[in-house]
Amino acid sequence: MKSYFIGIDTGTQGVRVGIVDEDGEMLISHEKKWETSYPKVGWAEQNPMDWWESILEVLKQCSREMTDEQKKSVKACCVCATSSTVLAIDEQGKPLMDAMMWMDARSREEMNEINETHDPVLDYCGKETSFEWMIPKALWIKKHRRDIYDKCFRLVEQLDWINYMLCGKLSSSICNTTCKWNYIESKGGYQKEYFERIGFEDYKEKIVTQVDKIGEVVGKIRPGLAERFGFNPDLVVVQGGIDAHMAMFGLDVIKPHKLGIVMGTSFVHLCMSKEKPDLKGIWGPYDSALVDGLWLLEGGQISAAGLVNWFRKNFHIGEEDGNPYARLLRAAEEVDPGSDGLTVLDFFQGNRTPYKDAMAKGVIYGLNVKHTWKHIYHAVLESVSFGTYNIIRNYETQGYEINSLTVCGGVTKDRGWIQMISDVTGKKIIINRNSQAGVLGCCVAAASKGRHYHSFQDAADKMVVPEIVIKPDMEKHKLYQEPFRRYLKLYRSLKDLMHDTQEISLI
């Protein structure tokens, strides 16, 4: 009988659960969406109980389609989650607030105060923190929701809480803590002097200080859950990590010089290094955040596929033959590289990398009466492609070579856009057989450390199978150089204006 593993991928829009065998074959997969609320400008929240009820519902769907023998052969479960999505809980794990989503920008002031310290700890996260991360959010809660802060047992991330609900044990992942919590493995973990300097001197009383490496056992599944779904009562919950980062296992980009890109609402660009590089314009280098002895490097675009949804809704591109994207797919093919002089900046929610500019703005530049909605749409796709190219160039001009791109996410369904990204960047793009890299990455981790395979790489070699290779059209690559130059120049020209606006209160 084969061994099976459960991957639970909790993203921004919902949860996907997959049951994967030892060869990486997806036995069953189901998903459920949930809602995000935006109570104020810059705020984004979700109800944690929506997560849990959705996970239970999808696990039930999966278990109904499994034989009793298959259910008893599930050895381990692993979760990946958005980060930093933060909530306060009491001693029984009950949420005391709606969760602050990773994209919630209300902690900008706390971010700036931390960055102004120029503490050496920041050298391990790209020399500055982000409003997206755990510690600025924790400080915001301490400053502005003191009632919750004083009452709570711990401030936790989405991953911590879901693991707790699955197995009753509270721990944090080295992935999340290293990338978003200022944890430094090689220096013994959390740096007391740093937290005192930023006004979080009581951090040991408010965050989860138990840190587990990816793949380590957090605990056994709660007996009630095993009985409810018919799973093996010895099924273990192993430590996961950030959704995009866990996808690196599912993309098999856990060796240096292979760039993995998670292409969803936002894009995340991830790769490994044997040495600790001193690169500007990235997040990291993160010390052993995924694999012991390797440094994790991270780039990202906050607004990516989300811009397609923005365009479709605001330009009222309706459904055709049951597919709301049918007209968009054809429209993109009707416009030449450069969009007839139209340039879009993809910074609709600021720029994550390489500029790290929270005040950057989205721009549509160069409009005249000959342009149609099709030109604007094509320029939107180009802008996201240029943003990825800009991140790759930032790596390479500082000496880090990228040999290939391996991608996953919803954008991979749009092969025209994938070809555009290949043409713009001049890089080949690999798409694997199993496109659910978050789920598969969790299952790679679950199958490792002796549960079926010895190491992460052993598991990835067997469970991740390349399927499609898209090669760049180098003639188009040349054509894209001038539009890309305009993209870069437009940001430089407008940067001062973007910053010369009255701040909107996010409190």
Short mmCIF file of C-alpha atoms in Angstrom, two decimals:
data_model
loop_
_atom_site.label_atom_id
_atom_site.label_comp_id
_atom_site.label_asym_id
_atom_site.label_seq_id
_atom_site.Cartn_x
_atom_site.Cartn_y
_atom_site.Cartn_z
CA MET A 1 0.00 0.00 0.00
CA LYS A 2 1.26 3.47 -0.85
CA SER A 3 1.92 6.16 1.73
CA TYR A 4 -0.16 9.34 1.57
CA PHE A 5 0.42 12.88 2.82
CA ILE A 6 -1.93 15.83 3.40
CA GLY A 7 -1.02 19.33 2.24
CA ILE A 8 -3.14 22.26 3.49
CA ASP A 9 -2.49 25.50 1.60
CA THR A 10 -4.22 28.47 3.22
CA GLY A 11 -3.92 31.44 0.88
CA THR A 12 -5.37 34.93 0.75
CA GLN A 13 -8.56 33.89 -0.99
CA GLY A 14 -9.20 30.47 0.52
CA VAL A 15 -7.88 27.03 1.39
CA ARG A 16 -6.86 24.14 -0.84
CA VAL A 17 -6.32 20.65 0.59
CA GLY A 18 -4.62 17.91 -1.39
CA ILE A 19 -3.88 14.25 -0.67
CA VAL A 20 -0.63 13.26 -2.40
CA ASP A 21 1.08 9.88 -2.63
CA GLU A 22 4.79 9.10 -2.29
CA ASP A 23 5.32 9.64 -6.05
CA GLY A 24 3.81 13.13 -6.03
CA GLU A 25 0.56 12.03 -7.67
CA MET A 26 -2.44 14.04 -6.50
CA LEU A 27 -5.08 11.59 -5.27
CA ILE A 28 -7.71 14.18 -4.32
CA SER A 29 -7.86 17.97 -4.10
CA HIS A 30 -10.61 20.33 -3.00
CA GLU A 31 -10.78 24.01 -2.10
CA LYS A 32 -13.05 26.59 -0.52
CA LYS A 33 -13.00 30.38 -0.74
CA TRP A 34 -13.38 32.89 2.07
CA GLU A 35 -13.87 36.62 2.32
CA THR A 36 -11.58 39.51 3.24
CA SER A 37 -13.00 42.69 4.78
CA TYR A 38 -11.52 46.17 4.41
CA PRO A 39 -12.94 48.17 7.33
CA LYS A 40 -10.68 51.21 6.77
CA VAL A 41 -8.28 52.47 4.13
CA GLY A 42 -5.16 50.31 4.32
CA TRP A 43 -6.77 47.69 6.57
CA ALA A 44 -7.46 44.08 5.55
CA GLU A 45 -8.98 41.50 7.91
CA GLN A 46 -10.31 37.94 7.95
CA ASN A 47 -12.31 35.94 10.48
CA PRO A 48 -10.13 33.05 11.76
CA MET A 49 -13.18 30.84 12.32
CA ASP A 50 -13.86 31.08 8.56
CA TRP A 51 -10.45 29.45 8.04
CA TRP A 52 -11.12 26.61 10.44
CA GLU A 53 -14.65 25.84 9.28
CA SER A 54 -13.44 25.84 5.67
CA ILE A 55 -10.54 23.50 6.47
CA LEU A 56 -12.88 21.06 8.22
CA GLU A 57 -15.30 21.17 5.30
CA VAL A 58 -12.60 20.51 2.70
CA LEU A 59 -10.98 17.74 4.76
CA LYS A 60 -14.41 16.12 4.95
CA GLN A 61 -14.79 16.34 1.17
CA CYS A 62 -11.40 14.70 0.66
CA SER A 63 -12.00 11.93 3.22
CA ARG A 64 -15.31 10.98 1.57
CA GLU A 65 -13.44 10.18 -1.65
CA MET A 66 -10.80 7.99 0.02
CA THR A 67 -10.98 4.31 0.86
CA ASP A 68 -10.59 3.26 4.47
CA GLU A 69 -7.23 1.75 3.58
CA GLN A 70 -6.04 5.01 2.01
CA LYS A 71 -7.17 7.03 5.03
CA LYS A 72 -5.28 4.73 7.38
CA SER A 73 -2.16 5.11 5.16
CA VAL A 74 -1.92 8.89 5.62
CA LYS A 75 1.32 9.37 7.55
CA ALA A 76 1.62 13.12 7.99
CA CYS A 77 -0.01 16.50 7.40
CA CYS A 78 1.67 19.85 6.78
CA VAL A 79 0.25 23.38 6.51
CA CYS A 80 1.40 26.49 4.69
CA ALA A 81 -0.20 29.89 5.25
CA THR A 82 -0.12 33.57 4.42
CA SER A 83 2.39 35.62 6.41
CA SER A 84 2.28 37.70 8.40
CA THR A 85 -1.43 37.24 9.04
CA VAL A 86 -1.70 38.01 12.76
CA LEU A 87 -4.27 37.42 15.48
CA ALA A 88 -4.48 37.45 19.26
CA ILE A 89 -5.66 34.33 21.12
CA ASP A 90 -6.52 33.38 24.69
CA GLU A 91 -5.07 30.38 26.58
CA GLN A 92 -7.62 28.04 24.97
CA GLY A 93 -6.67 29.23 21.49
CA LYS A 94 -9.85 31.28 21.02
CA PRO A 95 -9.34 34.28 18.69
CA LEU A 96 -9.81 37.65 20.39
CA MET A 97 -9.87 39.64 17.14
CA ASP A 98 -10.21 39.34 13.42
CA ALA A 99 -6.83 38.60 11.88
CA MET A 100 -4.72 41.41 10.40
CA MET A 101 -3.90 40.18 6.89
CA TRP A 102 -0.35 40.19 5.51
CA MET A 103 -1.31 43.10 3.22
CA ASP A 104 -2.75 45.19 6.07
CA ALA A 105 -0.77 48.45 6.04
CA ARG A 106 -1.88 50.07 9.30
CA SER A 107 1.52 49.44 11.00
CA ARG A 108 3.53 51.77 8.71
CA GLU A 109 4.44 54.03 11.61
CA GLU A 110 5.76 51.10 13.65
CA MET A 111 7.68 49.91 10.58
CA ASN A 112 9.35 53.31 10.20
CA GLU A 113 10.25 53.47 13.89
CA ILE A 114 11.93 50.06 13.69
CA ASN A 115 13.82 50.93 10.50
CA GLU A 116 15.08 54.20 11.97
CA THR A 117 17.02 52.22 14.61
CA HIS A 118 19.29 50.71 11.90
CA ASP A 119 19.82 47.83 14.31
CA PRO A 120 22.26 45.10 13.12
CA VAL A 121 19.38 42.61 13.30
CA LEU A 122 17.96 44.30 10.20
CA ASP A 123 21.01 43.15 8.21
CA TYR A 124 19.37 39.72 8.18
CA CYS A 125 16.14 40.86 6.51
CA GLY A 126 17.23 43.23 3.76
CA LYS A 127 18.24 46.05 6.17
CA GLU A 128 14.66 47.03 6.94
CA THR A 129 11.38 45.58 8.12
CA SER A 130 7.99 45.85 6.39
CA PHE A 131 4.50 46.80 7.54
CA GLU A 132 3.47 43.37 6.24
CA TRP A 133 5.50 41.59 8.93
CA MET A 134 4.77 40.24 12.39
CA ILE A 135 6.70 42.60 14.66
CA PRO A 136 5.31 45.93 13.34
CA LYS A 137 1.81 44.43 13.55
CA ALA A 138 2.44 43.26 17.13
CA LEU A 139 3.61 46.75 18.08
CA TRP A 140 0.53 48.29 16.43
CA ILE A 141 -1.71 46.05 18.55
CA LYS A 142 0.30 46.98 21.66
CA LYS A 143 -0.05 50.68 20.92
CA HIS A 144 -3.57 50.94 19.49
CA ARG A 145 -5.46 47.90 20.89
CA ARG A 146 -4.08 47.73 24.39
CA ASP A 147 -7.25 46.03 25.61
CA ILE A 148 -6.58 43.06 23.34
CA TYR A 149 -2.82 43.14 23.94
CA ASP A 150 -3.16 42.97 27.73
CA LYS A 151 -5.84 40.28 27.58
CA CYS A 152 -4.25 37.95 25.02
CA PHE A 153 -2.21 34.85 25.84
CA ARG A 154 -0.21 35.05 22.59
CA LEU A 155 -0.03 36.94 19.32
CA VAL A 156 0.24 34.27 16.63
CA GLU A 157 0.28 33.83 12.89
CA GLN A 158 -2.30 32.00 10.81
CA LEU A 159 0.02 28.97 10.53
CA ASP A 160 0.57 28.73 14.30
CA TRP A 161 -3.14 28.82 15.00
CA ILE A 162 -4.13 26.25 12.38
CA ASN A 163 -1.43 23.86 13.63
CA TYR A 164 -2.76 24.37 17.15
CA MET A 165 -6.30 23.58 16.03
CA LEU A 166 -5.06 20.41 14.32
CA CYS A 167 -2.87 18.99 17.08
CA GLY A 168 -3.24 21.12 20.24
CA LYS A 169 0.42 22.23 20.29
CA LEU A 170 1.55 25.84 19.90
CA SER A 171 4.84 26.45 18.12
CA SER A 172 6.14 28.70 15.35
CA SER A 173 8.00 27.88 12.15
CA ILE A 174 11.60 28.84 11.55
CA CYS A 175 10.42 29.95 8.11
CA ASN A 176 7.99 32.54 9.45
CA THR A 177 10.11 33.64 12.39
CA THR A 178 13.27 34.09 10.30
CA CYS A 179 11.57 35.88 7.41
CA LYS A 180 9.02 37.97 9.32
CA TRP A 181 9.85 37.97 13.06
CA ASN A 182 13.58 38.91 13.16
CA TYR A 183 14.65 35.46 14.39
CA ILE A 184 18.31 34.67 13.55
CA GLU A 185 19.24 31.00 13.84
CA SER A 186 23.03 31.49 13.69
CA LYS A 187 22.90 34.06 16.52
CA GLY A 188 20.84 31.96 18.87
CA GLY A 189 17.39 33.13 17.80
CA TYR A 190 15.68 36.25 19.12
CA GLN A 191 17.92 39.17 20.08
CA LYS A 192 16.79 40.63 23.43
CA GLU A 193 18.54 43.99 22.95
CA TYR A 194 16.82 44.55 19.60
CA PHE A 195 13.35 43.95 21.01
CA GLU A 196 14.04 46.25 23.93
CA ARG A 197 15.22 48.95 21.52
CA ILE A 198 12.00 48.84 19.48
CA GLY A 199 9.68 48.85 22.51
CA PHE A 200 8.78 45.15 22.52
CA GLU A 201 10.66 44.23 25.69
CA ASP A 202 7.87 41.83 26.76
CA TYR A 203 8.05 39.82 23.53
CA LYS A 204 8.65 36.51 25.39
CA GLU A 205 5.27 36.92 27.07
CA LYS A 206 3.39 37.76 23.88
CA ILE A 207 4.78 35.73 20.95
CA VAL A 208 5.41 32.02 20.52
CA THR A 209 9.08 31.48 21.31
CA GLN A 210 9.07 27.72 20.58
CA VAL A 211 10.55 27.56 17.06
CA ASP A 212 10.50 24.35 14.99
CA LYS A 213 12.26 23.69 11.72
CA ILE A 214 10.25 22.76 8.64
CA GLY A 215 9.36 19.07 8.65
CA GLU A 216 9.75 18.62 12.41
CA VAL A 217 6.81 17.05 14.21
CA VAL A 218 4.60 19.56 16.03
CA GLY A 219 2.27 16.88 17.43
CA LYS A 220 -0.19 14.10 16.63
CA ILE A 221 -3.54 14.96 15.13
CA ARG A 222 -6.23 15.54 17.77
CA PRO A 223 -8.00 12.21 18.44
CA GLY A 224 -11.39 13.75 17.70
CA LEU A 225 -10.27 14.87 14.26
CA ALA A 226 -8.71 11.50 13.41
CA GLU A 227 -11.96 9.77 14.35
CA ARG A 228 -14.10 12.35 12.53
CA PHE A 229 -12.32 11.84 9.21
CA GLY A 230 -11.26 8.24 9.63
CA PHE A 231 -7.54 9.04 9.51
CA ASN A 232 -4.72 7.11 11.10
CA PRO A 233 -4.68 8.17 14.79
CA ASP A 234 -0.86 8.26 14.64
CA LEU A 235 -0.94 10.82 11.81
CA VAL A 236 1.51 13.59 12.71
CA VAL A 237 1.27 17.32 12.01
CA VAL A 238 4.69 18.53 10.87
CA GLN A 239 5.88 22.10 10.81
CA GLY A 240 5.25 24.04 7.61
CA GLY A 241 5.87 27.64 6.70
CA ILE A 242 4.89 30.62 4.58
CA ASP A 243 2.74 29.62 1.61
CA ALA A 244 5.04 30.96 -1.11
CA HIS A 245 8.15 29.64 0.62
CA MET A 246 6.74 26.13 1.06
CA ALA A 247 5.99 26.18 -2.67
CA MET A 248 9.76 26.11 -3.22
CA PHE A 249 9.70 22.45 -2.17
CA GLY A 250 6.82 21.83 -4.58
CA LEU A 251 8.70 23.60 -7.39
CA ASP A 252 12.00 21.84 -6.61
CA VAL A 253 13.94 25.09 -6.37
CA ILE A 254 15.74 24.32 -3.13
CA LYS A 255 19.18 24.50 -4.77
CA PRO A 256 21.01 27.77 -5.62
CA HIS A 257 20.45 29.61 -8.94
CA LYS A 258 16.95 28.24 -9.55
CA LEU A 259 14.32 30.98 -9.15
CA GLY A 260 10.83 29.95 -8.12
CA ILE A 261 7.96 32.35 -8.74
CA VAL A 262 4.56 31.97 -7.11
CA MET A 263 2.19 33.77 -9.47
CA GLY A 264 -1.02 34.68 -7.73
CA THR A 265 -2.68 37.88 -6.49
CA SER A 266 0.88 38.91 -5.73
CA PHE A 267 4.11 37.46 -7.15
CA VAL A 268 6.85 36.11 -4.89
CA HIS A 269 10.35 35.41 -6.29
CA LEU A 270 12.45 33.01 -4.22
CA CYS A 271 15.88 31.42 -4.52
CA MET A 272 18.70 29.97 -2.42
CA SER A 273 22.34 30.85 -1.87
CA LYS A 274 25.22 28.86 -0.31
CA GLU A 275 26.86 32.07 0.89
CA LYS A 276 25.37 35.03 2.73
CA PRO A 277 25.17 37.62 -0.07
CA ASP A 278 24.98 41.37 0.49
CA LEU A 279 22.28 42.27 -2.02
CA LYS A 280 20.24 45.46 -2.07
CA GLY A 281 16.61 45.57 -3.09
CA ILE A 282 15.60 42.14 -1.77
CA TRP A 283 14.21 40.69 1.43
CA GLY A 284 16.81 38.60 3.22
CA PRO A 285 19.20 36.95 3.19
CA TYR A 286 17.34 34.68 5.60
CA ASP A 287 19.46 32.29 7.63
CA SER A 288 18.40 28.61 7.22
CA ALA A 289 14.75 29.65 6.88
CA LEU A 290 13.94 26.63 4.70
CA VAL A 291 16.97 24.36 4.46
CA ASP A 292 19.79 24.19 6.99
CA GLY A 293 22.94 25.93 5.78
CA LEU A 294 21.33 27.79 2.88
CA TRP A 295 20.35 31.46 2.71
CA LEU A 296 16.92 32.33 1.35
CA LEU A 297 16.55 35.37 -0.93
CA GLU A 298 13.14 36.91 -1.64
CA GLY A 299 11.72 39.39 -4.10
CA GLY A 300 8.10 40.23 -4.66
CA GLN A 301 5.38 42.24 -6.37
CA ILE A 302 2.37 43.19 -4.24
CA SER A 303 0.13 43.82 -7.26
CA ALA A 304 0.30 41.15 -9.96
CA ALA A 305 -2.61 38.93 -11.01
CA GLY A 306 -4.70 41.12 -8.74
CA LEU A 307 -4.38 43.83 -11.39
CA VAL A 308 -6.17 41.61 -13.90
CA ASN A 309 -9.13 41.34 -11.51
CA TRP A 310 -9.00 45.11 -10.96
CA PHE A 311 -9.03 45.72 -14.70
CA ARG A 312 -11.84 43.29 -15.45
CA LYS A 313 -14.10 44.70 -12.75
CA ASN A 314 -13.48 48.37 -13.49
CA PHE A 315 -13.53 48.13 -17.28
CA HIS A 316 -16.59 45.85 -17.12
CA ILE A 317 -15.20 43.12 -19.34
CA GLY A 318 -18.05 40.63 -19.08
CA GLU A 319 -18.34 36.90 -19.41
CA GLU A 320 -18.19 35.14 -22.75
CA ASP A 321 -19.07 31.48 -23.11
CA GLY A 322 -19.02 31.21 -19.33
CA ASN A 323 -15.42 32.43 -19.08
CA PRO A 324 -14.93 36.05 -17.94
CA TYR A 325 -11.32 35.99 -19.18
CA ALA A 326 -12.00 34.82 -22.75
CA ARG A 327 -12.04 38.34 -24.24
CA LEU A 328 -8.99 39.35 -22.24
CA LEU A 329 -6.97 36.39 -23.50
CA ARG A 330 -7.74 37.29 -27.11
CA ALA A 331 -7.26 41.02 -26.56
CA ALA A 332 -3.72 40.51 -25.29
CA GLU A 333 -2.80 38.76 -28.54
CA GLU A 334 -3.99 41.73 -30.65
CA VAL A 335 -1.50 44.29 -29.25
CA ASP A 336 2.21 44.44 -30.08
CA PRO A 337 5.08 44.64 -27.57
CA GLY A 338 5.20 48.10 -26.02
CA SER A 339 1.41 48.62 -26.18
CA ASP A 340 1.78 51.43 -28.75
CA GLY A 341 3.67 53.65 -26.30
CA LEU A 342 1.42 53.02 -23.30
CA THR A 343 3.21 52.37 -20.00
CA VAL A 344 1.69 51.12 -16.75
CA LEU A 345 3.39 51.03 -13.35
CA ASP A 346 2.21 48.03 -11.36
CA PHE A 347 2.63 49.71 -7.95
CA PHE A 348 -1.10 49.88 -7.15
CA GLN A 349 -0.36 48.88 -3.53
CA GLY A 350 3.21 50.12 -3.35
CA ASN A 351 6.39 48.35 -4.39
CA ARG A 352 7.78 45.43 -2.41
CA THR A 353 11.07 44.97 -4.30
CA PRO A 354 13.46 46.19 -5.55
CA TYR A 355 12.42 49.70 -4.40
CA LYS A 356 10.73 48.78 -1.08
CA ASP A 357 8.57 51.84 -1.54
CA ALA A 358 5.24 51.71 0.31
CA MET A 359 4.29 55.09 -1.23
CA ALA A 360 4.77 54.04 -4.86
CA LYS A 361 1.60 54.41 -6.90
CA GLY A 362 -0.01 52.74 -9.89
CA VAL A 363 0.24 54.77 -13.10
CA ILE A 364 -1.21 54.60 -16.63
CA TYR A 365 0.94 56.87 -18.80
CA GLY A 366 0.96 57.84 -22.47
CA LEU A 367 -2.75 57.66 -23.30
CA ASN A 368 -4.06 59.16 -26.51
CA VAL A 369 -7.22 58.75 -28.56
CA LYS A 370 -5.93 55.79 -30.56
CA HIS A 371 -5.60 53.65 -27.46
CA THR A 372 -8.37 51.22 -26.50
CA TRP A 373 -9.05 49.13 -23.43
CA LYS A 374 -7.06 46.38 -25.14
CA HIS A 375 -3.91 48.53 -25.11
CA ILE A 376 -4.41 49.29 -21.41
CA TYR A 377 -4.90 45.62 -20.62
CA HIS A 378 -1.82 44.62 -22.58
CA ALA A 379 0.18 47.32 -20.79
CA VAL A 380 -1.05 45.98 -17.43
CA LEU A 381 0.32 42.53 -18.30
CA GLU A 382 3.57 44.13 -19.47
CA SER A 383 3.89 46.12 -16.26
CA VAL A 384 3.80 42.97 -14.10
CA SER A 385 6.23 41.29 -16.52
CA PHE A 386 8.56 44.31 -16.30
CA GLY A 387 8.33 44.17 -12.50
CA THR A 388 9.54 40.57 -12.54
CA TYR A 389 12.31 41.45 -15.00
CA ASN A 390 13.38 44.34 -12.76
CA ILE A 391 13.68 41.97 -9.79
CA ILE A 392 15.71 39.45 -11.81
CA ARG A 393 18.03 42.21 -13.07
CA ASN A 394 18.44 43.38 -9.49
CA TYR A 395 19.70 39.92 -8.53
CA GLU A 396 21.96 39.52 -11.54
CA THR A 397 23.55 42.98 -11.63
CA GLN A 398 24.73 42.31 -8.06
CA GLY A 399 26.34 39.01 -9.00
CA TYR A 400 23.67 36.38 -8.30
CA GLU A 401 23.08 34.32 -11.44
CA ILE A 402 19.62 32.92 -12.23
CA ASN A 403 19.55 29.97 -14.64
CA SER A 404 15.82 29.29 -14.94
CA LEU A 405 12.38 30.24 -13.67
CA THR A 406 10.02 27.58 -12.30
CA VAL A 407 6.53 28.93 -11.78
CA CYS A 408 3.19 28.03 -10.23
CA GLY A 409 -0.10 29.71 -9.45
CA GLY A 410 -3.16 30.85 -11.33
CA VAL A 411 -1.23 32.87 -13.91
CA THR A 412 0.23 29.64 -15.35
CA LYS A 413 -3.18 29.01 -16.95
CA ASP A 414 -2.62 32.06 -19.17
CA ARG A 415 0.10 30.72 -21.46
CA GLY A 416 0.16 33.95 -23.45
CA TRP A 417 1.13 35.92 -20.34
CA ILE A 418 3.68 33.27 -19.35
CA GLN A 419 5.22 33.56 -22.82
CA MET A 420 5.30 37.35 -22.41
CA ILE A 421 7.17 37.02 -19.09
CA SER A 422 9.63 34.62 -20.75
CA ASP A 423 10.15 37.05 -23.65
CA VAL A 424 10.54 40.08 -21.37
CA THR A 425 13.01 38.37 -19.01
CA GLY A 426 14.83 36.33 -21.64
CA LYS A 427 14.59 33.27 -19.36
CA LYS A 428 13.12 29.83 -19.94
CA ILE A 429 10.12 29.04 -17.75
CA ILE A 430 9.38 25.58 -16.34
CA ILE A 431 5.88 24.48 -15.34
CA ASN A 432 5.63 21.24 -13.38
CA ARG A 433 3.08 18.44 -13.72
CA ASN A 434 1.49 19.32 -10.40
CA SER A 435 0.76 23.04 -10.50
CA GLN A 436 -0.45 23.10 -6.88
CA ALA A 437 3.03 23.80 -5.59
CA GLY A 438 1.90 24.95 -2.15
CA VAL A 439 0.04 21.71 -1.47
CA LEU A 440 2.80 19.61 -3.05
CA GLY A 441 5.50 21.50 -1.14
CA CYS A 442 3.73 20.73 2.13
CA CYS A 443 3.56 17.07 1.13
CA VAL A 444 7.28 17.02 0.23
CA ALA A 445 8.02 18.30 3.75
CA ALA A 446 5.57 15.82 5.26
CA ALA A 447 7.21 12.91 3.41
CA SER A 448 10.75 13.93 4.46
CA LYS A 449 12.81 13.38 7.62
CA GLY A 450 12.40 9.61 7.52
CA ARG A 451 8.63 9.43 7.11
CA HIS A 452 9.21 8.14 3.57
CA TYR A 453 12.28 9.98 2.27
CA HIS A 454 15.48 10.90 4.06
CA SER A 455 15.79 14.52 2.92
CA PHE A 456 13.80 17.32 1.31
CA GLN A 457 15.81 16.95 -1.91
CA ASP A 458 15.24 13.17 -2.01
CA ALA A 459 11.51 13.78 -1.72
CA ALA A 460 11.48 16.61 -4.29
CA ASP A 461 13.46 14.51 -6.79
CA LYS A 462 10.74 11.83 -6.71
CA MET A 463 7.60 13.91 -6.14
CA VAL A 464 8.16 16.95 -8.41
CA VAL A 465 7.97 16.29 -12.16
CA PRO A 466 8.71 19.00 -14.80
CA GLU A 467 6.13 18.98 -17.60
CA ILE A 468 6.36 22.12 -19.80
CA VAL A 469 9.33 24.28 -20.77
CA ILE A 470 8.59 27.67 -22.36
CA LYS A 471 11.52 29.28 -24.16
CA PRO A 472 11.87 33.04 -24.75
CA ASP A 473 11.57 34.64 -28.18
CA MET A 474 14.83 36.61 -28.12
CA GLU A 475 13.69 38.91 -30.95
CA LYS A 476 10.76 40.01 -28.80
CA HIS A 477 13.15 40.25 -25.86
CA LYS A 478 15.04 42.91 -27.81
CA LEU A 479 11.79 44.72 -28.67
CA TYR A 480 10.88 44.89 -24.98
CA GLN A 481 14.07 46.70 -23.94
CA GLU A 482 12.84 50.20 -24.85
CA PRO A 483 9.40 49.80 -23.19
CA PHE A 484 11.20 48.43 -20.13
CA ARG A 485 13.49 51.47 -20.09
CA ARG A 486 10.39 53.72 -20.13
CA TYR A 487 8.95 51.72 -17.21
CA LEU A 488 12.07 52.34 -15.13
CA LYS A 489 12.31 56.01 -16.09
CA LEU A 490 8.63 56.65 -15.33
CA TYR A 491 9.05 55.51 -11.73
CA ARG A 492 12.21 57.58 -11.26
CA SER A 493 10.47 60.64 -12.71
CA LEU A 494 7.35 60.33 -10.54
CA LYS A 495 8.85 59.08 -7.30
CA ASP A 496 9.05 62.51 -5.64
CA LEU A 497 5.46 63.26 -6.64
CA MET A 498 4.31 59.90 -5.25
CA HIS A 499 5.86 60.79 -1.90
CA ASP A 500 4.62 64.39 -1.94
CA THR A 501 1.07 63.49 -0.90
CA GLN A 502 -0.71 63.89 2.41
CA GLU A 503 -0.61 60.62 4.35
CA ILE A 504 -3.98 58.97 4.88
CA SER A 505 -4.41 57.91 8.49
CA LEU A 506 -4.34 54.13 8.87
CA ILE A 507 -5.17 54.07 12.55
#
